[in-house]
Amino acid sequence: MAEVTPGDCLILNVDDYVPGRYARTRLLQQVGYRVLEASTGQETLDAIELEKPDLVLLDVNLPDMSGVDVCKRLRSDPRTKTLTIVHISASSVLAGQQVNALNSGADGYLVEPIDPALLLATVNAYIRARRAEEEMRRLNEELHWFSFRVSHDLNEPLRTITSYAQLLKRRVGANIDPDARVSIDFIEEGAAKMRTFIDGLLQYSQAAAGSNEARPIDCESMLRKVTGDLTSSIHDSGAQITHDPLPVVAGTSQLEYVFQNLLSNAIKYRKPDKPPIIHISARQEEGSWLFSVTDNGIGIDPKYRERIFEIFQRLHGSEIPGAGIGLAMVRRIVRAHGGRIWVESSEGGGSTFFLKLPVEPVNQGNAAAV
Ligand code: ADP
């Protein structure tokens, strides 16, 4: 469990009722927390502009605006959307009021009077959770940077290997010894595989990095673009692709990668004797869009249905080319959209990949640590 050092933490204590605010500030300061105070909504917003607190204890009833509206404003600003905000109130204590505040973005709701020991323990718990989240975000950024660097740095020697193998082939020309030719071909093949792998790693490290803002994506035109990009494999395999009417969803351009990968896998993992028949459906349910991509391909043993979404996990050898990155990246992107992906399949019986995306856009920055 992460240690909380109160001296490193700043708490913004917002309340227009002076005695209550004073008592809370004293209590928090006594155990070492640094405390800032505000008594109106505007003062709260101004204070946060100046210094970002680790926790905001936010009274619900303020003289100039409701604490719930202050919370909504903080959540809609990219700079403050990840603040930890806990409401505190002695008058708005009904379950419906608490539900509304929590649904509007608050992380917690405390009802006064609250036992001082319980208040301190609760504040400690929120700060602990915040520290753990910050650590996770930091590690995620570090990992992102690391894989980006590694992929970049590996590309350089790889280019040297490929160009010298080609140069060697050209120099020796037609007189090349057959064994030597096979060896050079192996070098080239290995280098090409490594390039696919590095490119995938680079893409994976960049997926869902939080740089894309959600916008309306017309899935019908996205599908047209994706099938356009896959024209040659659709043609070569004789694939038939059909779809239901598709919606406009809130998402980023990375959704194109999701559909591109699901469709190209549906073609790639086809049965040898049957052209792929692929259908994409979409329906709305419980605040989400549920998409499915069904194929009549070789299918997946249900015991591997989790494993295929992990990076570098493949169920096939080099007879079917691939780096085992596609579905891991798809899952990363889907999670960054606040969605979920899973597969239903059986060996030899085709596969259906399900994709659930929230109707409301999610905050991409929050979802980056996936
Ligand atoms: P890659 O295709 O590069 O191997 P993916 O991450 O896209 O990597 O897929 C992981 C594994 O999941 C594949 O190697 C394959 O074994 C399996 N798989 C993915 N899609 C399908 C599908 N539509 N039908 C059967 N198997 C699939």
mmCIF file of C-alpha atoms and ligand atoms in Angstrom:
data_model
loop_
_atom_site.group_PDB
_atom_site.id
_atom_site.type_symbol
_atom_site.label_atom_id
_atom_site.label_comp_id
_atom_site.label_asym_id
_atom_site.label_seq_id
_atom_site.Cartn_x
_atom_site.Cartn_y
_atom_site.Cartn_z
ATOM 1 C CA MET A 1 0.000 0.000 0.000
ATOM 2 C CA ALA A 2 1.365 3.435 -1.009
ATOM 3 C CA GLU A 3 2.463 5.563 1.955
ATOM 4 C CA VAL A 4 0.797 8.957 2.336
ATOM 5 C CA THR A 5 3.075 11.786 3.423
ATOM 6 C CA PRO A 6 0.627 14.554 4.374
ATOM 7 C CA GLY A 7 3.288 17.281 4.032
ATOM 8 C CA ASP A 8 3.493 16.552 0.280
ATOM 9 C CA CYS A 9 -0.262 16.878 -0.220
ATOM 10 C CA LEU A 10 -2.354 19.935 -0.838
ATOM 11 C CA ILE A 11 -6.049 19.883 -0.002
ATOM 12 C CA LEU A 12 -8.494 22.526 -1.146
ATOM 13 C CA ASN A 13 -11.185 22.863 1.514
ATOM 14 C CA VAL A 14 -14.272 24.562 0.054
ATOM 15 C CA ASP A 15 -17.130 25.625 2.325
ATOM 16 C CA ASP A 16 -19.008 28.891 2.816
ATOM 17 C CA TYR A 17 -19.902 27.941 6.402
ATOM 18 C CA VAL A 18 -16.913 29.434 8.214
ATOM 19 C CA PRO A 19 -16.928 27.391 11.478
ATOM 20 C CA GLY A 20 -17.247 24.096 9.577
ATOM 21 C CA ARG A 21 -14.496 25.037 7.119
ATOM 22 C CA TYR A 22 -12.213 26.221 9.918
ATOM 23 C CA ALA A 23 -12.667 23.008 11.952
ATOM 24 C CA ARG A 24 -11.881 20.835 8.893
ATOM 25 C CA THR A 25 -8.815 22.877 7.983
ATOM 26 C CA ARG A 26 -7.486 22.632 11.556
ATOM 27 C CA LEU A 27 -8.018 18.892 11.636
ATOM 28 C CA LEU A 28 -6.194 18.360 8.327
ATOM 29 C CA GLN A 29 -3.356 20.716 9.260
ATOM 30 C CA GLN A 30 -2.870 18.975 12.592
ATOM 31 C CA VAL A 31 -1.855 15.770 10.801
ATOM 32 C CA GLY A 32 0.409 17.715 8.437
ATOM 33 C CA TYR A 33 -1.683 18.351 5.307
ATOM 34 C CA ARG A 34 -1.231 21.645 3.509
ATOM 35 C CA VAL A 35 -4.653 23.234 3.193
ATOM 36 C CA LEU A 36 -6.014 26.010 0.979
ATOM 37 C CA GLU A 37 -9.467 27.411 1.590
ATOM 38 C CA ALA A 38 -12.245 28.761 -0.631
ATOM 39 C CA SER A 39 -15.769 29.848 0.212
ATOM 40 C CA THR A 40 -17.378 30.264 -3.235
ATOM 41 C CA GLY A 41 -17.406 28.444 -6.548
ATOM 42 C CA GLN A 42 -15.415 31.197 -8.238
ATOM 43 C CA GLU A 43 -12.782 31.214 -5.477
ATOM 44 C CA THR A 44 -12.468 27.451 -5.941
ATOM 45 C CA LEU A 45 -11.856 27.786 -9.689
ATOM 46 C CA ASP A 46 -9.379 30.649 -9.110
ATOM 47 C CA ALA A 47 -7.456 28.711 -6.436
ATOM 48 C CA ILE A 48 -7.150 25.670 -8.727
ATOM 49 C CA GLU A 49 -5.829 27.921 -11.526
ATOM 50 C CA LEU A 50 -2.962 28.921 -9.223
ATOM 51 C CA GLU A 51 -2.072 25.571 -7.673
ATOM 52 C CA LYS A 52 -3.373 22.094 -8.429
ATOM 53 C CA PRO A 53 -4.549 20.359 -5.234
ATOM 54 C CA ASP A 54 -4.342 16.612 -4.603
ATOM 55 C CA LEU A 55 -7.875 16.608 -3.270
ATOM 56 C CA VAL A 56 -10.804 19.022 -3.332
ATOM 57 C CA LEU A 57 -13.300 18.754 -0.486
ATOM 58 C CA LEU A 58 -16.190 20.547 -2.136
ATOM 59 C CA ASP A 59 -19.272 21.797 -0.343
ATOM 60 C CA VAL A 60 -22.400 21.213 -2.427
ATOM 61 C CA ASN A 61 -24.250 24.431 -1.575
ATOM 62 C CA LEU A 62 -22.139 27.479 -2.327
ATOM 63 C CA PRO A 63 -23.434 31.062 -2.503
ATOM 64 C CA ASP A 64 -22.635 31.736 -6.182
ATOM 65 C CA MET A 65 -23.018 28.307 -7.817
ATOM 66 C CA SER A 66 -23.674 24.737 -6.879
ATOM 67 C CA GLY A 67 -20.669 22.554 -5.966
ATOM 68 C CA VAL A 68 -21.977 20.007 -8.473
ATOM 69 C CA ASP A 69 -21.650 22.616 -11.251
ATOM 70 C CA VAL A 70 -18.141 23.519 -10.062
ATOM 71 C CA CYS A 71 -17.262 19.822 -10.318
ATOM 72 C CA LYS A 72 -18.750 19.601 -13.832
ATOM 73 C CA ARG A 73 -16.698 22.616 -14.920
ATOM 74 C CA LEU A 74 -13.515 21.098 -13.544
ATOM 75 C CA ARG A 75 -14.238 17.812 -15.298
ATOM 76 C CA SER A 76 -14.773 19.516 -18.646
ATOM 77 C CA ASP A 77 -11.402 21.276 -18.555
ATOM 78 C CA PRO A 78 -8.504 19.068 -19.789
ATOM 79 C CA ARG A 79 -6.204 20.642 -17.190
ATOM 80 C CA THR A 80 -8.401 19.746 -14.225
ATOM 81 C CA LYS A 81 -10.423 16.765 -15.424
ATOM 82 C CA THR A 82 -8.427 14.251 -13.369
ATOM 83 C CA LEU A 83 -8.600 16.098 -10.023
ATOM 84 C CA THR A 84 -9.908 14.092 -7.077
ATOM 85 C CA ILE A 85 -13.128 15.786 -5.995
ATOM 86 C CA VAL A 86 -15.142 14.730 -2.960
ATOM 87 C CA HIS A 87 -18.364 16.518 -2.076
ATOM 88 C CA ILE A 88 -19.219 17.244 1.484
ATOM 89 C CA SER A 89 -22.602 18.448 2.668
ATOM 90 C CA ALA A 90 -24.757 18.769 5.757
ATOM 91 C CA SER A 91 -27.925 19.795 3.913
ATOM 92 C CA SER A 92 -27.966 17.884 0.599
ATOM 93 C CA VAL A 93 -28.050 14.442 2.124
ATOM 94 C CA LEU A 94 -30.758 12.643 0.159
ATOM 95 C CA ALA A 95 -29.681 9.581 -1.777
ATOM 96 C CA GLY A 96 -30.906 11.146 -5.063
ATOM 97 C CA GLN A 97 -28.769 14.258 -4.501
ATOM 98 C CA GLN A 98 -25.707 12.130 -3.803
ATOM 99 C CA VAL A 99 -26.356 9.945 -6.850
ATOM 100 C CA ASN A 100 -26.701 13.033 -9.042
ATOM 101 C CA ALA A 101 -23.432 14.513 -7.728
ATOM 102 C CA LEU A 102 -21.529 11.264 -8.198
ATOM 103 C CA ASN A 103 -22.971 10.786 -11.691
ATOM 104 C CA SER A 104 -21.905 14.347 -12.516
ATOM 105 C CA GLY A 105 -18.268 13.449 -11.922
ATOM 106 C CA ALA A 106 -17.492 13.549 -8.197
ATOM 107 C CA ASP A 107 -15.250 10.805 -6.822
ATOM 108 C CA GLY A 108 -17.024 10.655 -3.475
ATOM 109 C CA TYR A 109 -19.692 12.165 -1.254
ATOM 110 C CA LEU A 110 -19.439 12.688 2.497
ATOM 111 C CA VAL A 111 -22.371 13.604 4.695
ATOM 112 C CA GLU A 112 -21.907 15.875 7.705
ATOM 113 C CA PRO A 113 -21.630 15.536 10.621
ATOM 114 C CA ILE A 114 -18.701 13.277 10.034
ATOM 115 C CA ASP A 115 -16.535 11.822 12.762
ATOM 116 C CA PRO A 116 -13.076 13.533 12.613
ATOM 117 C CA ALA A 117 -11.202 10.206 12.632
ATOM 118 C CA LEU A 118 -13.405 8.949 9.801
ATOM 119 C CA LEU A 119 -12.857 12.162 7.820
ATOM 120 C CA LEU A 120 -9.076 11.812 8.164
ATOM 121 C CA ALA A 121 -9.120 8.119 7.257
ATOM 122 C CA THR A 122 -11.275 8.893 4.202
ATOM 123 C CA VAL A 123 -8.987 11.734 3.075
ATOM 124 C CA ASN A 124 -5.965 9.423 3.482
ATOM 125 C CA ALA A 125 -7.679 6.744 1.414
ATOM 126 C CA TYR A 126 -8.445 9.184 -1.442
ATOM 127 C CA ILE A 127 -4.880 10.515 -1.391
ATOM 128 C CA ARG A 128 -3.534 6.941 -1.472
ATOM 129 C CA ALA A 129 -5.699 6.130 -4.486
ATOM 130 C CA ARG A 130 -4.551 9.350 -6.180
ATOM 131 C CA ARG A 131 -0.880 8.529 -5.590
ATOM 132 C CA ALA A 132 -1.382 5.025 -7.012
ATOM 133 C CA GLU A 133 -3.119 6.467 -10.094
ATOM 134 C CA GLU A 134 -0.349 9.038 -10.602
ATOM 135 C CA GLU A 135 2.264 6.301 -10.317
ATOM 136 C CA MET A 136 0.421 4.197 -12.870
ATOM 137 C CA ARG A 137 0.177 7.146 -15.253
ATOM 138 C CA ARG A 138 3.894 7.848 -14.811
ATOM 139 C CA LEU A 139 4.848 4.215 -15.461
ATOM 140 C CA ASN A 140 2.596 4.153 -18.489
ATOM 141 C CA GLU A 141 4.246 7.265 -19.919
ATOM 142 C CA GLU A 142 7.672 5.797 -19.176
ATOM 143 C CA LEU A 143 6.744 2.550 -20.920
ATOM 144 C CA HIS A 144 5.371 4.461 -23.870
ATOM 145 C CA TRP A 145 8.562 6.476 -24.149
ATOM 146 C CA PHE A 146 10.726 3.371 -23.687
ATOM 147 C CA SER A 147 9.046 1.310 -26.415
ATOM 148 C CA PHE A 148 9.050 4.322 -28.724
ATOM 149 C CA ARG A 149 12.810 4.786 -28.194
ATOM 150 C CA VAL A 150 13.605 1.095 -28.520
ATOM 151 C CA SER A 151 11.616 0.759 -31.745
ATOM 152 C CA HIS A 152 13.317 3.819 -33.184
ATOM 153 C CA ASP A 153 16.808 2.740 -32.187
ATOM 154 C CA LEU A 154 16.321 -0.788 -33.527
ATOM 155 C CA ASN A 155 15.309 0.517 -36.924
ATOM 156 C CA GLU A 156 18.742 1.960 -37.599
ATOM 157 C CA PRO A 157 20.849 -1.276 -37.364
ATOM 158 C CA LEU A 158 18.046 -3.134 -39.125
ATOM 159 C CA ARG A 159 18.281 -0.823 -42.124
ATOM 160 C CA THR A 160 22.066 -1.486 -42.192
ATOM 161 C CA ILE A 161 21.527 -5.281 -42.165
ATOM 162 C CA THR A 162 18.970 -5.115 -44.994
ATOM 163 C CA SER A 163 21.001 -2.805 -47.209
ATOM 164 C CA TYR A 164 24.244 -4.776 -46.755
ATOM 165 C CA ALA A 165 22.474 -8.077 -47.491
ATOM 166 C CA GLN A 166 21.136 -6.533 -50.716
ATOM 167 C CA LEU A 167 24.553 -5.073 -51.557
ATOM 168 C CA LEU A 168 26.202 -8.446 -51.008
ATOM 169 C CA LYS A 169 23.698 -10.121 -53.325
ATOM 170 C CA ARG A 170 24.304 -7.524 -56.028
ATOM 171 C CA ARG A 171 28.116 -7.717 -55.679
ATOM 172 C CA VAL A 172 28.273 -11.475 -55.945
ATOM 173 C CA GLY A 173 25.679 -11.379 -58.720
ATOM 174 C CA ALA A 174 24.810 -14.437 -60.780
ATOM 175 C CA ASN A 175 27.947 -16.327 -59.629
ATOM 176 C CA ILE A 176 26.654 -16.660 -56.128
ATOM 177 C CA ASP A 177 26.963 -20.055 -54.517
ATOM 178 C CA PRO A 178 23.417 -21.476 -53.986
ATOM 179 C CA ASP A 179 24.049 -22.054 -50.246
ATOM 180 C CA ALA A 180 25.245 -18.475 -49.841
ATOM 181 C CA ARG A 181 22.127 -17.213 -51.650
ATOM 182 C CA VAL A 182 19.882 -19.155 -49.256
ATOM 183 C CA SER A 183 21.793 -17.672 -46.308
ATOM 184 C CA ILE A 184 21.368 -14.125 -47.627
ATOM 185 C CA ASP A 185 17.659 -14.797 -48.261
ATOM 186 C CA PHE A 186 17.348 -15.876 -44.619
ATOM 187 C CA ILE A 187 19.008 -12.651 -43.474
ATOM 188 C CA GLU A 188 16.595 -10.604 -45.600
ATOM 189 C CA GLU A 189 13.570 -12.577 -44.416
ATOM 190 C CA GLY A 190 14.625 -12.228 -40.768
ATOM 191 C CA ALA A 191 15.165 -8.511 -41.197
ATOM 192 C CA ALA A 192 11.742 -8.087 -42.870
ATOM 193 C CA LYS A 193 10.061 -9.956 -39.997
ATOM 194 C CA MET A 194 11.857 -7.790 -37.501
ATOM 195 C CA ARG A 195 10.745 -4.671 -39.332
ATOM 196 C CA THR A 196 7.089 -5.783 -39.133
ATOM 197 C CA PHE A 197 7.609 -6.442 -35.443
ATOM 198 C CA ILE A 198 9.281 -3.079 -34.761
ATOM 199 C CA ASP A 199 6.666 -1.157 -36.769
ATOM 200 C CA GLY A 200 3.949 -2.928 -34.775
ATOM 201 C CA LEU A 201 5.685 -2.130 -31.500
ATOM 202 C CA LEU A 202 5.977 1.491 -32.504
ATOM 203 C CA GLN A 203 2.295 1.651 -33.444
ATOM 204 C CA TYR A 204 1.358 -0.114 -30.208
ATOM 205 C CA SER A 205 3.358 2.326 -28.110
ATOM 206 C CA GLN A 206 1.611 5.214 -29.831
ATOM 207 C CA ALA A 207 -1.902 3.770 -29.689
ATOM 208 C CA ALA A 208 -4.176 5.519 -27.246
ATOM 209 C CA ALA A 209 -1.432 7.916 -26.222
ATOM 210 C CA GLY A 210 -4.150 10.441 -25.461
ATOM 211 C CA SER A 211 -3.411 12.857 -28.267
ATOM 212 C CA ASN A 212 -6.667 12.350 -30.147
ATOM 213 C CA GLU A 213 -9.856 14.134 -29.203
ATOM 214 C CA ALA A 214 -13.114 12.295 -29.733
ATOM 215 C CA ARG A 215 -15.201 13.490 -32.701
ATOM 216 C CA PRO A 216 -18.158 12.047 -34.618
ATOM 217 C CA ILE A 217 -17.034 9.101 -36.734
ATOM 218 C CA ASP A 218 -19.346 7.962 -39.496
ATOM 219 C CA CYS A 219 -18.820 4.200 -39.391
ATOM 220 C CA GLU A 220 -20.256 3.655 -42.874
ATOM 221 C CA SER A 221 -17.666 5.899 -44.525
ATOM 222 C CA MET A 222 -14.962 4.543 -42.229
ATOM 223 C CA LEU A 223 -15.842 1.018 -43.413
ATOM 224 C CA ARG A 224 -15.709 2.151 -47.051
ATOM 225 C CA LYS A 225 -12.204 3.499 -46.439
ATOM 226 C CA VAL A 226 -11.098 0.308 -44.662
ATOM 227 C CA THR A 227 -12.443 -2.015 -47.370
ATOM 228 C CA GLY A 228 -10.832 0.265 -49.955
ATOM 229 C CA ASP A 229 -7.459 -0.209 -48.243
ATOM 230 C CA LEU A 230 -8.012 -3.972 -48.185
ATOM 231 C CA THR A 231 -9.064 -4.183 -51.851
ATOM 232 C CA SER A 232 -6.311 -6.541 -52.956
ATOM 233 C CA SER A 233 -6.732 -9.057 -50.121
ATOM 234 C CA ILE A 234 -10.531 -8.923 -50.522
ATOM 235 C CA HIS A 235 -10.111 -9.582 -54.224
ATOM 236 C CA ASP A 236 -7.456 -12.317 -53.852
ATOM 237 C CA SER A 237 -9.419 -14.206 -51.201
ATOM 238 C CA GLY A 238 -12.847 -13.710 -52.843
ATOM 239 C CA ALA A 239 -14.157 -12.276 -49.562
ATOM 240 C CA GLN A 240 -17.782 -11.137 -49.320
ATOM 241 C CA ILE A 241 -18.301 -8.370 -46.792
ATOM 242 C CA THR A 242 -21.789 -7.257 -45.783
ATOM 243 C CA HIS A 243 -22.965 -4.921 -43.056
ATOM 244 C CA ASP A 244 -26.021 -3.570 -41.218
ATOM 245 C CA PRO A 245 -26.670 0.172 -41.310
ATOM 246 C CA LEU A 246 -23.798 1.546 -39.238
ATOM 247 C CA PRO A 247 -24.063 4.493 -36.844
ATOM 248 C CA VAL A 248 -22.095 7.652 -36.286
ATOM 249 C CA VAL A 249 -20.176 7.173 -33.028
ATOM 250 C CA ALA A 250 -18.039 9.408 -30.838
ATOM 251 C CA GLY A 251 -14.451 8.319 -31.258
ATOM 252 C CA THR A 252 -11.041 8.989 -32.714
ATOM 253 C CA SER A 253 -9.534 8.140 -36.087
ATOM 254 C CA GLN A 254 -7.916 5.134 -34.381
ATOM 255 C CA LEU A 255 -11.243 3.308 -34.672
ATOM 256 C CA GLU A 256 -10.312 2.832 -38.315
ATOM 257 C CA TYR A 257 -7.373 0.694 -37.201
ATOM 258 C CA VAL A 258 -9.752 -1.410 -35.078
ATOM 259 C CA PHE A 259 -12.012 -2.266 -38.012
ATOM 260 C CA GLN A 260 -9.100 -2.640 -40.380
ATOM 261 C CA ASN A 261 -7.477 -5.182 -38.091
ATOM 262 C CA LEU A 262 -10.666 -7.156 -37.425
ATOM 263 C CA LEU A 263 -11.460 -7.357 -41.133
ATOM 264 C CA SER A 264 -7.941 -8.226 -42.247
ATOM 265 C CA ASN A 265 -7.791 -10.961 -39.583
ATOM 266 C CA ALA A 266 -11.172 -12.287 -40.746
ATOM 267 C CA ILE A 267 -9.662 -12.587 -44.238
ATOM 268 C CA LYS A 268 -6.252 -13.827 -43.097
ATOM 269 C CA TYR A 269 -7.572 -16.577 -40.827
ATOM 270 C CA ARG A 270 -9.987 -18.009 -43.397
ATOM 271 C CA LYS A 271 -10.516 -21.696 -44.095
ATOM 272 C CA PRO A 272 -8.278 -22.844 -46.958
ATOM 273 C CA ASP A 273 -11.207 -24.145 -49.018
ATOM 274 C CA LYS A 274 -13.788 -21.410 -48.383
ATOM 275 C CA PRO A 275 -13.797 -17.733 -49.373
ATOM 276 C CA PRO A 276 -14.358 -15.511 -46.335
ATOM 277 C CA ILE A 277 -17.929 -14.413 -45.605
ATOM 278 C CA ILE A 278 -17.859 -11.497 -43.188
ATOM 279 C CA HIS A 279 -20.727 -9.567 -41.678
ATOM 280 C CA ILE A 280 -20.556 -6.416 -39.556
ATOM 281 C CA SER A 281 -23.528 -5.561 -37.399
ATOM 282 C CA ALA A 282 -24.318 -2.738 -34.985
ATOM 283 C CA ARG A 283 -27.076 -2.195 -32.475
ATOM 284 C CA GLN A 284 -27.633 0.164 -29.610
ATOM 285 C CA GLU A 285 -28.008 -1.209 -26.096
ATOM 286 C CA GLU A 286 -27.781 0.310 -22.586
ATOM 287 C CA GLY A 287 -25.923 3.496 -23.509
ATOM 288 C CA SER A 288 -23.519 1.660 -25.822
ATOM 289 C CA TRP A 289 -23.102 0.664 -29.437
ATOM 290 C CA LEU A 290 -22.555 -3.054 -29.775
ATOM 291 C CA PHE A 291 -20.719 -3.928 -32.995
ATOM 292 C CA SER A 292 -19.915 -7.430 -34.125
ATOM 293 C CA VAL A 293 -17.662 -8.743 -36.867
ATOM 294 C CA THR A 294 -18.516 -12.320 -37.782
ATOM 295 C CA ASP A 295 -16.457 -14.545 -40.062
ATOM 296 C CA ASN A 296 -16.640 -18.128 -41.298
ATOM 297 C CA GLY A 297 -12.915 -18.715 -40.788
ATOM 298 C CA ILE A 298 -10.825 -21.257 -38.925
ATOM 299 C CA GLY A 299 -12.099 -20.092 -35.529
ATOM 300 C CA ILE A 300 -10.328 -19.955 -32.165
ATOM 301 C CA ASP A 301 -10.257 -22.517 -29.403
ATOM 302 C CA PRO A 302 -12.263 -20.828 -26.562
ATOM 303 C CA LYS A 303 -9.394 -21.420 -24.139
ATOM 304 C CA TYR A 304 -7.369 -18.806 -26.069
ATOM 305 C CA ARG A 305 -10.052 -16.125 -26.213
ATOM 306 C CA GLU A 306 -8.258 -13.907 -23.653
ATOM 307 C CA ARG A 307 -4.740 -14.691 -24.797
ATOM 308 C CA ILE A 308 -5.193 -13.456 -28.371
ATOM 309 C CA PHE A 309 -5.632 -9.890 -27.036
ATOM 310 C CA GLU A 310 -2.230 -9.954 -25.338
ATOM 311 C CA ILE A 311 0.756 -8.483 -27.122
ATOM 312 C CA PHE A 312 2.928 -10.941 -29.136
ATOM 313 C CA GLN A 313 0.497 -13.810 -28.607
ATOM 314 C CA ARG A 314 -0.239 -15.780 -31.772
ATOM 315 C CA LEU A 315 -1.957 -19.083 -32.241
ATOM 316 C CA HIS A 316 -0.205 -19.692 -35.533
ATOM 317 C CA GLY A 317 3.297 -20.194 -36.837
ATOM 318 C CA SER A 318 4.968 -18.436 -39.736
ATOM 319 C CA GLU A 319 2.655 -20.182 -42.250
ATOM 320 C CA ILE A 320 0.297 -17.235 -41.624
ATOM 321 C CA PRO A 321 2.320 -14.020 -41.339
ATOM 322 C CA GLY A 322 1.787 -11.678 -38.393
ATOM 323 C CA ALA A 323 3.483 -10.131 -35.373
ATOM 324 C CA GLY A 324 0.802 -10.761 -32.727
ATOM 325 C CA ILE A 325 0.368 -7.044 -32.091
ATOM 326 C CA GLY A 326 -2.876 -6.265 -33.929
ATOM 327 C CA LEU A 327 -5.471 -7.396 -31.405
ATOM 328 C CA ALA A 328 -3.451 -6.072 -28.453
ATOM 329 C CA MET A 329 -3.500 -2.700 -30.113
ATOM 330 C CA VAL A 330 -7.186 -3.011 -30.949
ATOM 331 C CA ARG A 331 -7.950 -3.709 -27.287
ATOM 332 C CA ARG A 332 -5.815 -0.763 -26.205
ATOM 333 C CA ILE A 333 -7.683 1.598 -28.531
ATOM 334 C CA VAL A 334 -11.093 0.215 -27.551
ATOM 335 C CA ARG A 335 -10.299 0.600 -23.846
ATOM 336 C CA ALA A 336 -9.122 4.155 -24.459
ATOM 337 C CA HIS A 337 -12.597 4.795 -25.869
ATOM 338 C CA GLY A 338 -14.103 3.444 -22.630
ATOM 339 C CA GLY A 339 -15.207 0.308 -24.488
ATOM 340 C CA ARG A 340 -14.694 -3.438 -24.374
ATOM 341 C CA ILE A 341 -13.809 -6.103 -26.930
ATOM 342 C CA TRP A 342 -14.205 -9.859 -26.730
ATOM 343 C CA VAL A 343 -14.545 -12.856 -29.007
ATOM 344 C CA GLU A 344 -16.923 -15.772 -29.251
ATOM 345 C CA SER A 345 -15.603 -18.600 -31.334
ATOM 346 C CA SER A 346 -14.912 -22.292 -31.604
ATOM 347 C CA GLU A 347 -12.212 -24.117 -33.461
ATOM 348 C CA GLY A 348 -13.348 -24.585 -37.052
ATOM 349 C CA GLY A 349 -16.601 -22.726 -36.424
ATOM 350 C CA GLY A 350 -15.810 -19.138 -37.397
ATOM 351 C CA SER A 351 -15.453 -16.220 -34.987
ATOM 352 C CA THR A 352 -17.460 -13.227 -33.861
ATOM 353 C CA PHE A 353 -15.587 -10.284 -32.383
ATOM 354 C CA PHE A 354 -17.824 -8.032 -30.278
ATOM 355 C CA LEU A 355 -17.027 -4.406 -29.708
ATOM 356 C CA LYS A 356 -18.897 -2.296 -27.185
ATOM 357 C CA LEU A 357 -18.399 1.460 -27.405
ATOM 358 C CA PRO A 358 -20.100 4.005 -25.165
ATOM 359 C CA VAL A 359 -22.526 6.327 -26.954
ATOM 360 C CA GLU A 360 -21.094 9.270 -25.002
ATOM 361 C CA PRO A 361 -17.463 10.090 -25.812
ATOM 362 C CA VAL A 362 -14.948 9.350 -23.069
ATOM 363 C CA ASN A 363 -12.145 11.479 -21.943
ATOM 364 C CA GLN A 364 -9.114 10.073 -23.801
ATOM 365 C CA GLY A 365 -6.573 11.457 -21.361
ATOM 366 C CA ASN A 366 -8.140 9.542 -18.491
ATOM 367 C CA ALA A 367 -8.185 6.362 -20.458
ATOM 368 C CA ALA A 368 -4.604 6.381 -21.604
ATOM 369 C CA ALA A 369 -3.319 4.052 -18.903
ATOM 370 C CA VAL A 370 -4.591 0.803 -20.309
HETATM 371 P P1 ADP B 1 -1.439 -11.448 -35.902
HETATM 372 O O1 ADP B 1 -2.571 -11.582 -36.861
HETATM 373 O O2 ADP B 1 -0.382 -10.519 -36.343
HETATM 374 O O3 ADP B 1 -0.902 -12.795 -35.471
HETATM 375 P P2 ADP B 1 -3.338 -10.424 -33.942
HETATM 376 O O4 ADP B 1 -3.019 -9.792 -32.644
HETATM 377 O O5 ADP B 1 -4.147 -9.660 -34.917
HETATM 378 O O6 ADP B 1 -1.924 -10.806 -34.539
HETATM 379 O O7 ADP B 1 -4.071 -11.781 -33.642
HETATM 380 C C1 ADP B 1 -3.601 -12.660 -32.622
HETATM 381 C C2 ADP B 1 -3.964 -14.104 -32.950
HETATM 382 O O8 ADP B 1 -5.378 -14.270 -32.832
HETATM 383 C C3 ADP B 1 -3.640 -14.492 -34.374
HETATM 384 O O9 ADP B 1 -2.294 -14.939 -34.470
HETATM 385 C C4 ADP B 1 -4.641 -15.608 -34.634
HETATM 386 O O10 ADP B 1 -4.110 -16.816 -34.138
HETATM 387 C C5 ADP B 1 -5.827 -15.222 -33.783
HETATM 388 N N1 ADP B 1 -6.913 -14.592 -34.577
HETATM 389 C C6 ADP B 1 -7.151 -13.272 -34.716
HETATM 390 N N2 ADP B 1 -8.241 -13.028 -35.472
HETATM 391 C C7 ADP B 1 -8.715 -14.233 -35.826
HETATM 392 C C8 ADP B 1 -9.840 -14.687 -36.599
HETATM 393 N N3 ADP B 1 -10.698 -13.820 -37.159
HETATM 394 N N4 ADP B 1 -10.016 -16.032 -36.730
HETATM 395 C C9 ADP B 1 -9.163 -16.904 -36.167
HETATM 396 N N5 ADP B 1 -8.093 -16.552 -35.427
HETATM 397 C C10 ADP B 1 -7.866 -15.247 -35.247
#
